[in-house]
């Protein structure tokens, strides 16, 4: 709190962000309910998530929601168990209940330690939310995290969805601090006399995100002027709207075109009419192909793999198969009957997951 008991303005700003996302007013009469819903905060003990937990604790005192937390111990560093327990204790002192510590084992599948930790963390968060019947899990990602995500997406040559960064709402996950700067979460911790844990991995230049955070963004700030992080985050918001619209159009086309086999399991396949695919705009055609891959149990294909599948539609060279992603392959088949004077091929692109 500020001197004379006044609410610190940054704390007030953060409360307004959380309240807006939860649909709860931060001022006026408390609207306590008989069985308030449970929300969970994913908390590492770092400044961002600890500030979020403290802000959410305010809403718990009003009786409109119950607020708990999940602390995930990734076991990536010596002493991680002690850090997790110290974080849990601080959260309990804030009044959060229940506070669950989940210890996870990382599964390295070639994506690197960061990807393995992220997958394990979200598995733990989702499992805990399901077990406790929580309506939402709140995450402490900030505007700075969003800016870093956009730059990382650019470096990878990713598409619209990746450049859109993290979404404020995605399934059970809410990110109310995407409009808050990292130094503001530090200010919240100071104002509320919290003791955040500073992860030494955040200074390890072996991680690409750390290099972006500590070298690339400061360089851009110096060369292009202040406001670079805000501009990147704003671009993510705009691209998010575009990606949502294109995804909706693609889902409608996929629902219309997909011919699913009667077989299930490893023999399942999806056929897509060649002519109808060919006339789709590239932004929709690649999305339709990716939807088929994911439905068959594969993963999002790269642009190169999607391009190889699209080449089958040119009817030049091999009819496949073309390997996409997650053991899903595609090939072109043609029907015996055709109507030459209409210029139609009556072919199909068939996607199947290999065993």
mmCIF file of C-alpha atoms in Angstrom:
data_model
loop_
_atom_site.group_PDB
_atom_site.id
_atom_site.type_symbol
_atom_site.label_atom_id
_atom_site.label_comp_id
_atom_site.label_asym_id
_atom_site.label_seq_id
_atom_site.Cartn_x
_atom_site.Cartn_y
_atom_site.Cartn_z
ATOM 1 C CA UNK A 1 0.000 0.000 0.000
ATOM 2 C CA UNK A 2 1.032 3.627 -0.509
ATOM 3 C CA UNK A 3 1.617 6.048 2.383
ATOM 4 C CA UNK A 4 -1.388 6.965 4.535
ATOM 5 C CA UNK A 5 -3.057 3.705 3.566
ATOM 6 C CA UNK A 6 -3.736 4.764 0.002
ATOM 7 C CA UNK A 7 -3.888 2.051 -2.621
ATOM 8 C CA UNK A 8 -0.700 1.871 -4.663
ATOM 9 C CA UNK A 9 -1.678 2.945 -8.216
ATOM 10 C CA UNK A 10 0.080 -0.020 -9.841
ATOM 11 C CA UNK A 11 -1.711 -2.428 -7.501
ATOM 12 C CA UNK A 12 -4.983 -0.715 -8.383
ATOM 13 C CA UNK A 13 -4.203 -1.017 -12.092
ATOM 14 C CA UNK A 14 -3.445 -4.732 -11.717
ATOM 15 C CA UNK A 15 -6.642 -5.326 -9.734
ATOM 16 C CA UNK A 16 -8.646 -3.657 -12.488
ATOM 17 C CA UNK A 17 -7.053 -5.940 -15.091
ATOM 18 C CA UNK A 18 -7.831 -9.088 -13.111
ATOM 19 C CA UNK A 19 -11.326 -7.914 -12.275
ATOM 20 C CA UNK A 20 -12.099 -7.088 -15.897
ATOM 21 C CA UNK A 21 -11.057 -10.550 -17.057
ATOM 22 C CA UNK A 22 -13.015 -12.276 -14.287
ATOM 23 C CA UNK A 23 -16.025 -10.007 -14.723
ATOM 24 C CA UNK A 24 -15.732 -8.697 -11.150
ATOM 25 C CA UNK A 25 -15.836 -5.034 -10.116
ATOM 26 C CA UNK A 26 -12.950 -3.834 -7.974
ATOM 27 C CA UNK A 27 -14.915 -1.072 -6.270
ATOM 28 C CA UNK A 28 -18.323 -0.752 -4.676
ATOM 29 C CA UNK A 29 -20.242 -3.234 -2.587
ATOM 30 C CA UNK A 30 -18.835 -6.720 -2.159
ATOM 31 C CA UNK A 31 -20.976 -9.329 -3.864
ATOM 32 C CA UNK A 32 -20.149 -12.438 -1.854
ATOM 33 C CA UNK A 33 -21.813 -15.602 -3.138
ATOM 34 C CA UNK A 34 -22.738 -18.797 -1.329
ATOM 35 C CA UNK A 35 -20.541 -21.128 -3.369
ATOM 36 C CA UNK A 36 -17.922 -18.956 -5.043
ATOM 37 C CA UNK A 37 -16.054 -20.509 -7.965
ATOM 38 C CA UNK A 38 -12.456 -21.573 -7.496
ATOM 39 C CA UNK A 39 -9.715 -20.013 -9.597
ATOM 40 C CA UNK A 40 -6.085 -21.068 -9.473
ATOM 41 C CA UNK A 41 -2.941 -19.033 -9.996
ATOM 42 C CA UNK A 42 0.024 -20.754 -11.591
ATOM 43 C CA UNK A 43 2.857 -19.395 -9.462
ATOM 44 C CA UNK A 44 6.598 -19.974 -9.762
ATOM 45 C CA UNK A 45 7.415 -17.529 -6.977
ATOM 46 C CA UNK A 46 8.814 -15.034 -9.495
ATOM 47 C CA UNK A 47 7.727 -11.365 -9.461
ATOM 48 C CA UNK A 48 5.096 -11.706 -12.193
ATOM 49 C CA UNK A 49 3.182 -14.689 -10.837
ATOM 50 C CA UNK A 50 3.634 -13.683 -7.183
ATOM 51 C CA UNK A 51 2.220 -10.226 -7.927
ATOM 52 C CA UNK A 52 -0.704 -11.882 -9.715
ATOM 53 C CA UNK A 53 -1.359 -14.178 -6.750
ATOM 54 C CA UNK A 54 -1.368 -11.226 -4.348
ATOM 55 C CA UNK A 55 -3.763 -9.265 -6.543
ATOM 56 C CA UNK A 56 -6.083 -12.273 -6.828
ATOM 57 C CA UNK A 57 -6.004 -12.690 -3.034
ATOM 58 C CA UNK A 58 -7.815 -9.345 -2.817
ATOM 59 C CA UNK A 59 -10.795 -10.804 -4.665
ATOM 60 C CA UNK A 60 -10.873 -13.818 -2.375
ATOM 61 C CA UNK A 61 -11.359 -11.516 0.632
ATOM 62 C CA UNK A 62 -14.502 -10.136 -1.030
ATOM 63 C CA UNK A 63 -16.120 -13.560 -1.208
ATOM 64 C CA UNK A 64 -16.793 -13.474 -4.956
ATOM 65 C CA UNK A 65 -14.237 -16.156 -5.813
ATOM 66 C CA UNK A 66 -12.042 -18.629 -4.024
ATOM 67 C CA UNK A 67 -8.402 -18.367 -4.986
ATOM 68 C CA UNK A 68 -5.884 -21.191 -4.829
ATOM 69 C CA UNK A 69 -2.513 -21.740 -6.458
ATOM 70 C CA UNK A 70 -0.392 -24.365 -8.143
ATOM 71 C CA UNK A 71 3.386 -24.314 -7.709
ATOM 72 C CA UNK A 72 5.175 -26.533 -10.232
ATOM 73 C CA UNK A 73 8.598 -27.867 -9.316
ATOM 74 C CA UNK A 74 10.329 -28.700 -12.604
ATOM 75 C CA UNK A 75 13.380 -30.160 -10.812
ATOM 76 C CA UNK A 76 15.629 -28.302 -13.249
ATOM 77 C CA UNK A 77 17.867 -26.763 -10.592
ATOM 78 C CA UNK A 78 19.394 -27.775 -7.294
ATOM 79 C CA UNK A 79 17.170 -26.638 -4.446
ATOM 80 C CA UNK A 80 14.044 -26.397 -6.587
ATOM 81 C CA UNK A 81 11.987 -28.273 -3.983
ATOM 82 C CA UNK A 82 12.919 -25.716 -1.312
ATOM 83 C CA UNK A 83 12.010 -22.846 -3.645
ATOM 84 C CA UNK A 84 8.620 -24.463 -4.343
ATOM 85 C CA UNK A 85 7.897 -24.941 -0.634
ATOM 86 C CA UNK A 86 8.936 -21.368 0.210
ATOM 87 C CA UNK A 87 6.663 -20.082 -2.562
ATOM 88 C CA UNK A 88 3.776 -22.196 -1.294
ATOM 89 C CA UNK A 89 4.278 -20.825 2.233
ATOM 90 C CA UNK A 90 4.205 -17.233 0.982
ATOM 91 C CA UNK A 91 1.027 -17.928 -0.991
ATOM 92 C CA UNK A 92 -0.635 -19.444 2.071
ATOM 93 C CA UNK A 93 0.271 -16.332 4.045
ATOM 94 C CA UNK A 94 -1.513 -14.301 1.367
ATOM 95 C CA UNK A 95 -4.637 -16.333 2.108
ATOM 96 C CA UNK A 96 -4.684 -18.540 -0.962
ATOM 97 C CA UNK A 97 -6.268 -21.922 -0.376
ATOM 98 C CA UNK A 98 -5.663 -24.583 -1.535
ATOM 99 C CA UNK A 99 -1.997 -24.266 -2.479
ATOM 100 C CA UNK A 100 -0.749 -27.343 -4.324
ATOM 101 C CA UNK A 101 2.876 -28.156 -5.097
ATOM 102 C CA UNK A 102 3.283 -30.447 -8.085
ATOM 103 C CA UNK A 103 6.644 -32.080 -8.831
ATOM 104 C CA UNK A 104 7.047 -33.048 -12.476
ATOM 105 C CA UNK A 105 9.464 -35.107 -14.536
ATOM 106 C CA UNK A 106 10.400 -33.564 -17.853
ATOM 107 C CA UNK A 107 10.009 -35.575 -21.048
ATOM 108 C CA UNK A 108 12.611 -34.474 -23.549
ATOM 109 C CA UNK A 109 11.412 -35.123 -27.094
ATOM 110 C CA UNK A 110 13.921 -33.022 -28.993
ATOM 111 C CA UNK A 111 12.217 -29.687 -28.407
ATOM 112 C CA UNK A 112 14.699 -28.509 -25.787
ATOM 113 C CA UNK A 113 14.436 -28.046 -22.012
ATOM 114 C CA UNK A 114 12.184 -24.973 -22.222
ATOM 115 C CA UNK A 115 9.615 -26.820 -24.338
ATOM 116 C CA UNK A 116 9.768 -29.863 -22.060
ATOM 117 C CA UNK A 117 9.273 -27.694 -18.965
ATOM 118 C CA UNK A 118 6.380 -25.852 -20.567
ATOM 119 C CA UNK A 119 4.621 -29.091 -21.540
ATOM 120 C CA UNK A 120 5.076 -30.572 -18.062
ATOM 121 C CA UNK A 121 3.902 -27.345 -16.419
ATOM 122 C CA UNK A 122 0.688 -27.120 -18.412
ATOM 123 C CA UNK A 123 -0.021 -30.811 -17.839
ATOM 124 C CA UNK A 124 0.312 -30.222 -14.087
ATOM 125 C CA UNK A 125 -1.824 -27.083 -14.145
ATOM 126 C CA UNK A 126 -4.571 -28.729 -16.158
ATOM 127 C CA UNK A 127 -4.580 -31.866 -14.018
ATOM 128 C CA UNK A 128 -4.779 -29.851 -10.797
ATOM 129 C CA UNK A 129 -7.570 -27.646 -12.137
ATOM 130 C CA UNK A 130 -9.533 -30.760 -13.084
ATOM 131 C CA UNK A 131 -8.963 -32.437 -9.709
ATOM 132 C CA UNK A 132 -10.011 -29.351 -7.735
ATOM 133 C CA UNK A 133 -12.854 -28.304 -10.029
ATOM 134 C CA UNK A 134 -11.311 -24.898 -10.772
ATOM 135 C CA UNK A 135 -13.011 -22.759 -13.393
ATOM 136 C CA UNK A 136 -9.845 -20.982 -14.540
ATOM 137 C CA UNK A 137 -6.081 -20.941 -14.174
ATOM 138 C CA UNK A 138 -4.496 -17.489 -14.186
ATOM 139 C CA UNK A 139 -0.965 -16.998 -15.529
ATOM 140 C CA UNK A 140 1.350 -14.050 -14.889
ATOM 141 C CA UNK A 141 2.690 -13.381 -18.393
ATOM 142 C CA UNK A 142 3.320 -9.698 -19.002
ATOM 143 C CA UNK A 143 3.539 -7.332 -21.953
ATOM 144 C CA UNK A 144 7.292 -7.951 -22.008
ATOM 145 C CA UNK A 145 6.717 -11.701 -22.347
ATOM 146 C CA UNK A 146 4.350 -10.985 -25.228
ATOM 147 C CA UNK A 147 6.908 -8.812 -27.022
ATOM 148 C CA UNK A 148 9.535 -11.539 -26.620
ATOM 149 C CA UNK A 149 7.123 -14.124 -28.051
ATOM 150 C CA UNK A 150 6.539 -12.008 -31.160
ATOM 151 C CA UNK A 151 10.278 -11.611 -31.777
ATOM 152 C CA UNK A 152 10.863 -15.336 -31.258
ATOM 153 C CA UNK A 153 8.082 -16.083 -33.737
ATOM 154 C CA UNK A 154 9.686 -13.762 -36.287
ATOM 155 C CA UNK A 155 13.052 -15.442 -35.784
ATOM 156 C CA UNK A 156 11.493 -18.870 -36.412
ATOM 157 C CA UNK A 157 9.680 -17.686 -39.517
ATOM 158 C CA UNK A 158 6.351 -18.588 -37.959
ATOM 159 C CA UNK A 159 2.871 -17.812 -39.218
ATOM 160 C CA UNK A 160 0.093 -15.541 -38.046
ATOM 161 C CA UNK A 161 -0.968 -17.670 -35.099
ATOM 162 C CA UNK A 162 2.528 -17.796 -33.639
ATOM 163 C CA UNK A 163 3.120 -14.074 -34.203
ATOM 164 C CA UNK A 164 -0.143 -13.391 -32.388
ATOM 165 C CA UNK A 165 1.675 -14.501 -29.261
ATOM 166 C CA UNK A 166 -0.166 -15.471 -26.128
ATOM 167 C CA UNK A 167 -3.899 -14.960 -25.862
ATOM 168 C CA UNK A 168 -5.602 -13.245 -22.950
ATOM 169 C CA UNK A 169 -8.112 -16.095 -22.929
ATOM 170 C CA UNK A 170 -7.419 -19.612 -24.127
ATOM 171 C CA UNK A 171 -9.526 -22.428 -22.737
ATOM 172 C CA UNK A 172 -9.283 -22.427 -18.952
ATOM 173 C CA UNK A 173 -6.232 -20.142 -19.000
ATOM 174 C CA UNK A 174 -6.427 -16.400 -18.387
ATOM 175 C CA UNK A 175 -3.555 -13.914 -18.687
ATOM 176 C CA UNK A 176 -4.702 -10.641 -17.133
ATOM 177 C CA UNK A 177 -1.242 -9.018 -17.041
ATOM 178 C CA UNK A 178 -0.560 -8.920 -20.796
ATOM 179 C CA UNK A 179 -1.001 -5.148 -20.600
ATOM 180 C CA UNK A 180 1.364 -4.802 -17.628
ATOM 181 C CA UNK A 181 5.112 -4.245 -17.846
ATOM 182 C CA UNK A 182 7.566 -6.455 -15.960
ATOM 183 C CA UNK A 183 8.833 -3.562 -13.865
ATOM 184 C CA UNK A 184 5.251 -2.969 -12.738
ATOM 185 C CA UNK A 185 5.017 -6.468 -11.273
ATOM 186 C CA UNK A 186 8.228 -5.735 -9.367
ATOM 187 C CA UNK A 187 6.610 -2.531 -8.106
ATOM 188 C CA UNK A 188 3.570 -4.530 -6.929
ATOM 189 C CA UNK A 189 5.790 -6.930 -5.008
ATOM 190 C CA UNK A 190 7.552 -3.997 -3.360
ATOM 191 C CA UNK A 191 4.295 -2.223 -2.530
ATOM 192 C CA UNK A 192 2.830 -5.350 -0.934
ATOM 193 C CA UNK A 193 6.061 -6.338 0.856
ATOM 194 C CA UNK A 194 6.380 -9.593 -1.086
ATOM 195 C CA UNK A 195 9.630 -11.497 -1.519
ATOM 196 C CA UNK A 196 9.818 -12.822 -5.078
ATOM 197 C CA UNK A 197 12.213 -15.518 -6.219
ATOM 198 C CA UNK A 198 14.475 -14.549 -9.102
ATOM 199 C CA UNK A 199 15.086 -17.585 -11.303
ATOM 200 C CA UNK A 200 18.772 -17.749 -12.271
ATOM 201 C CA UNK A 201 17.718 -19.334 -15.590
ATOM 202 C CA UNK A 202 16.371 -15.908 -16.576
ATOM 203 C CA UNK A 203 19.990 -14.752 -16.867
ATOM 204 C CA UNK A 204 21.292 -17.851 -18.655
ATOM 205 C CA UNK A 205 22.252 -16.852 -22.204
ATOM 206 C CA UNK A 206 22.014 -20.471 -23.280
ATOM 207 C CA UNK A 207 18.287 -19.780 -23.657
ATOM 208 C CA UNK A 208 17.186 -17.871 -26.753
ATOM 209 C CA UNK A 209 14.427 -16.062 -24.854
ATOM 210 C CA UNK A 210 16.987 -14.728 -22.365
ATOM 211 C CA UNK A 211 19.103 -13.320 -25.203
ATOM 212 C CA UNK A 212 16.029 -11.687 -26.712
ATOM 213 C CA UNK A 213 15.079 -10.227 -23.315
ATOM 214 C CA UNK A 214 18.487 -8.974 -22.242
ATOM 215 C CA UNK A 215 20.115 -8.070 -25.563
ATOM 216 C CA UNK A 216 17.712 -7.816 -28.514
ATOM 217 C CA UNK A 217 14.890 -5.773 -26.977
ATOM 218 C CA UNK A 218 17.267 -3.286 -25.259
ATOM 219 C CA UNK A 219 19.077 -2.869 -28.604
ATOM 220 C CA UNK A 220 15.784 -2.212 -30.406
ATOM 221 C CA UNK A 221 14.789 0.217 -27.673
ATOM 222 C CA UNK A 222 18.061 2.114 -28.107
ATOM 223 C CA UNK A 223 17.994 2.156 -31.906
ATOM 224 C CA UNK A 224 14.251 2.584 -32.561
ATOM 225 C CA UNK A 225 13.230 4.527 -29.492
ATOM 226 C CA UNK A 226 10.971 3.739 -26.534
ATOM 227 C CA UNK A 227 7.730 1.885 -27.006
ATOM 228 C CA UNK A 228 9.149 -1.068 -28.963
ATOM 229 C CA UNK A 229 7.760 -3.649 -26.527
ATOM 230 C CA UNK A 230 4.338 -1.988 -26.588
ATOM 231 C CA UNK A 231 4.364 -1.913 -30.399
ATOM 232 C CA UNK A 232 5.241 -5.609 -30.600
ATOM 233 C CA UNK A 233 2.478 -6.482 -28.153
ATOM 234 C CA UNK A 234 0.010 -4.353 -30.115
ATOM 235 C CA UNK A 235 0.985 -6.199 -33.291
ATOM 236 C CA UNK A 236 0.296 -9.474 -31.513
ATOM 237 C CA UNK A 237 -3.215 -8.294 -30.637
ATOM 238 C CA UNK A 238 -3.961 -7.268 -34.227
ATOM 239 C CA UNK A 239 -2.577 -10.514 -35.624
ATOM 240 C CA UNK A 240 -4.597 -12.433 -33.059
ATOM 241 C CA UNK A 241 -7.808 -10.991 -34.467
ATOM 242 C CA UNK A 242 -6.715 -11.911 -38.009
ATOM 243 C CA UNK A 243 -5.691 -15.424 -36.974
ATOM 244 C CA UNK A 244 -9.007 -16.015 -35.200
ATOM 245 C CA UNK A 245 -10.949 -14.950 -38.299
ATOM 246 C CA UNK A 246 -8.903 -17.116 -40.657
ATOM 247 C CA UNK A 247 -9.158 -20.083 -38.289
ATOM 248 C CA UNK A 248 -12.943 -19.746 -38.218
ATOM 249 C CA UNK A 249 -13.133 -19.676 -42.015
ATOM 250 C CA UNK A 250 -10.800 -22.670 -42.269
ATOM 251 C CA UNK A 251 -12.799 -24.680 -39.744
ATOM 252 C CA UNK A 252 -15.958 -24.030 -41.763
ATOM 253 C CA UNK A 253 -14.254 -25.170 -44.989
ATOM 254 C CA UNK A 254 -12.795 -28.237 -43.279
ATOM 255 C CA UNK A 255 -16.212 -29.213 -41.913
ATOM 256 C CA UNK A 256 -17.633 -28.912 -45.431
ATOM 257 C CA UNK A 257 -14.873 -30.744 -47.303
ATOM 258 C CA UNK A 258 -13.554 -33.458 -44.973
ATOM 259 C CA UNK A 259 -14.619 -37.002 -45.878
ATOM 260 C CA UNK A 260 -13.782 -39.220 -42.899
ATOM 261 C CA UNK A 261 -13.291 -42.945 -43.227
ATOM 262 C CA UNK A 262 -15.524 -45.386 -41.380
ATOM 263 C CA UNK A 263 -12.423 -46.978 -39.862
ATOM 264 C CA UNK A 264 -11.105 -45.671 -36.561
ATOM 265 C CA UNK A 265 -7.702 -45.818 -34.948
ATOM 266 C CA UNK A 266 -4.622 -46.476 -37.097
ATOM 267 C CA UNK A 267 -6.692 -47.166 -40.224
ATOM 268 C CA UNK A 268 -8.526 -43.840 -40.073
ATOM 269 C CA UNK A 269 -7.998 -41.394 -42.887
ATOM 270 C CA UNK A 270 -9.423 -38.135 -44.173
ATOM 271 C CA UNK A 271 -10.012 -37.344 -47.826
ATOM 272 C CA UNK A 272 -10.252 -33.798 -49.156
ATOM 273 C CA UNK A 273 -11.601 -33.073 -52.678
ATOM 274 C CA UNK A 274 -8.767 -31.874 -54.836
ATOM 275 C CA UNK A 275 -10.633 -29.265 -56.880
ATOM 276 C CA UNK A 276 -12.266 -27.661 -53.858
ATOM 277 C CA UNK A 277 -8.919 -27.483 -52.092
ATOM 278 C CA UNK A 278 -7.196 -25.948 -55.095
ATOM 279 C CA UNK A 279 -9.546 -22.956 -55.324
ATOM 280 C CA UNK A 280 -9.165 -22.011 -51.658
ATOM 281 C CA UNK A 281 -6.978 -19.041 -50.803
ATOM 282 C CA UNK A 282 -3.543 -20.243 -49.613
ATOM 283 C CA UNK A 283 -4.198 -18.956 -46.084
ATOM 284 C CA UNK A 284 -7.269 -21.183 -45.870
ATOM 285 C CA UNK A 285 -5.882 -24.157 -47.792
ATOM 286 C CA UNK A 286 -2.875 -24.582 -45.501
ATOM 287 C CA UNK A 287 -5.103 -24.296 -42.442
ATOM 288 C CA UNK A 288 -7.519 -26.917 -43.784
ATOM 289 C CA UNK A 289 -4.627 -29.309 -44.383
ATOM 290 C CA UNK A 290 -3.265 -28.640 -40.902
ATOM 291 C CA UNK A 291 -6.681 -29.318 -39.354
ATOM 292 C CA UNK A 292 -6.762 -32.718 -41.047
ATOM 293 C CA UNK A 293 -3.283 -33.537 -39.744
ATOM 294 C CA UNK A 294 -4.169 -32.568 -36.176
ATOM 295 C CA UNK A 295 -7.466 -34.488 -36.256
ATOM 296 C CA UNK A 296 -5.548 -37.611 -37.257
ATOM 297 C CA UNK A 297 -3.338 -37.228 -34.194
ATOM 298 C CA UNK A 298 -0.431 -35.395 -35.772
ATOM 299 C CA UNK A 299 1.081 -32.057 -34.845
ATOM 300 C CA UNK A 300 0.975 -28.681 -36.572
ATOM 301 C CA UNK A 301 2.995 -29.132 -39.797
ATOM 302 C CA UNK A 302 5.691 -26.699 -40.850
ATOM 303 C CA UNK A 303 5.195 -24.404 -43.843
ATOM 304 C CA UNK A 304 7.622 -26.551 -45.844
ATOM 305 C CA UNK A 305 5.649 -29.745 -45.171
ATOM 306 C CA UNK A 306 2.360 -28.048 -45.996
ATOM 307 C CA UNK A 307 3.931 -26.749 -49.206
ATOM 308 C CA UNK A 308 4.950 -30.285 -50.154
ATOM 309 C CA UNK A 309 1.337 -31.429 -49.689
ATOM 310 C CA UNK A 310 0.083 -28.516 -51.770
ATOM 311 C CA UNK A 311 2.445 -29.541 -54.565
ATOM 312 C CA UNK A 312 0.406 -32.711 -54.949
ATOM 313 C CA UNK A 313 -2.470 -30.523 -56.115
ATOM 314 C CA UNK A 314 -0.385 -29.358 -59.088
ATOM 315 C CA UNK A 315 -0.641 -32.932 -60.470
ATOM 316 C CA UNK A 316 2.971 -32.894 -61.542
ATOM 317 C CA UNK A 317 5.402 -35.602 -60.591
ATOM 318 C CA UNK A 318 4.780 -38.031 -57.768
ATOM 319 C CA UNK A 319 1.348 -38.609 -56.295
ATOM 320 C CA UNK A 320 2.940 -39.080 -52.870
ATOM 321 C CA UNK A 321 3.055 -40.011 -50.161
ATOM 322 C CA UNK A 322 4.354 -36.796 -48.595
ATOM 323 C CA UNK A 323 5.282 -36.921 -44.928
ATOM 324 C CA UNK A 324 3.660 -34.108 -42.966
ATOM 325 C CA UNK A 325 4.000 -34.178 -39.169
ATOM 326 C CA UNK A 326 3.339 -36.615 -36.355
ATOM 327 C CA UNK A 327 3.554 -39.623 -38.695
ATOM 328 C CA UNK A 328 0.740 -38.265 -40.892
ATOM 329 C CA UNK A 329 1.308 -38.548 -44.631
ATOM 330 C CA UNK A 330 -0.655 -37.391 -47.670
ATOM 331 C CA UNK A 331 -1.011 -38.614 -51.210
ATOM 332 C CA UNK A 332 -3.169 -37.910 -54.244
ATOM 333 C CA UNK A 333 -5.641 -40.376 -55.696
ATOM 334 C CA UNK A 334 -7.754 -40.065 -58.839
ATOM 335 C CA UNK A 335 -11.122 -41.524 -59.703
ATOM 336 C CA UNK A 336 -11.667 -43.484 -62.894
ATOM 337 C CA UNK A 337 -14.517 -41.288 -64.013
ATOM 338 C CA UNK A 338 -13.873 -37.732 -65.114
ATOM 339 C CA UNK A 339 -15.623 -35.001 -67.026
ATOM 340 C CA UNK A 340 -12.941 -33.521 -69.308
ATOM 341 C CA UNK A 341 -15.108 -30.838 -70.817
ATOM 342 C CA UNK A 342 -15.721 -29.403 -67.340
ATOM 343 C CA UNK A 343 -12.017 -29.439 -66.595
ATOM 344 C CA UNK A 344 -12.513 -31.330 -63.327
ATOM 345 C CA UNK A 345 -10.090 -33.935 -62.053
ATOM 346 C CA UNK A 346 -12.303 -35.618 -59.436
ATOM 347 C CA UNK A 347 -9.152 -36.353 -57.451
ATOM 348 C CA UNK A 348 -8.706 -36.352 -53.714
ATOM 349 C CA UNK A 349 -5.965 -35.653 -51.275
ATOM 350 C CA UNK A 350 -5.925 -38.420 -48.681
ATOM 351 C CA UNK A 351 -4.238 -38.056 -45.304
ATOM 352 C CA UNK A 352 -3.528 -41.030 -43.053
ATOM 353 C CA UNK A 353 -1.473 -41.548 -39.925
ATOM 354 C CA UNK A 354 1.004 -44.387 -40.183
ATOM 355 C CA UNK A 355 1.374 -46.833 -37.317
#
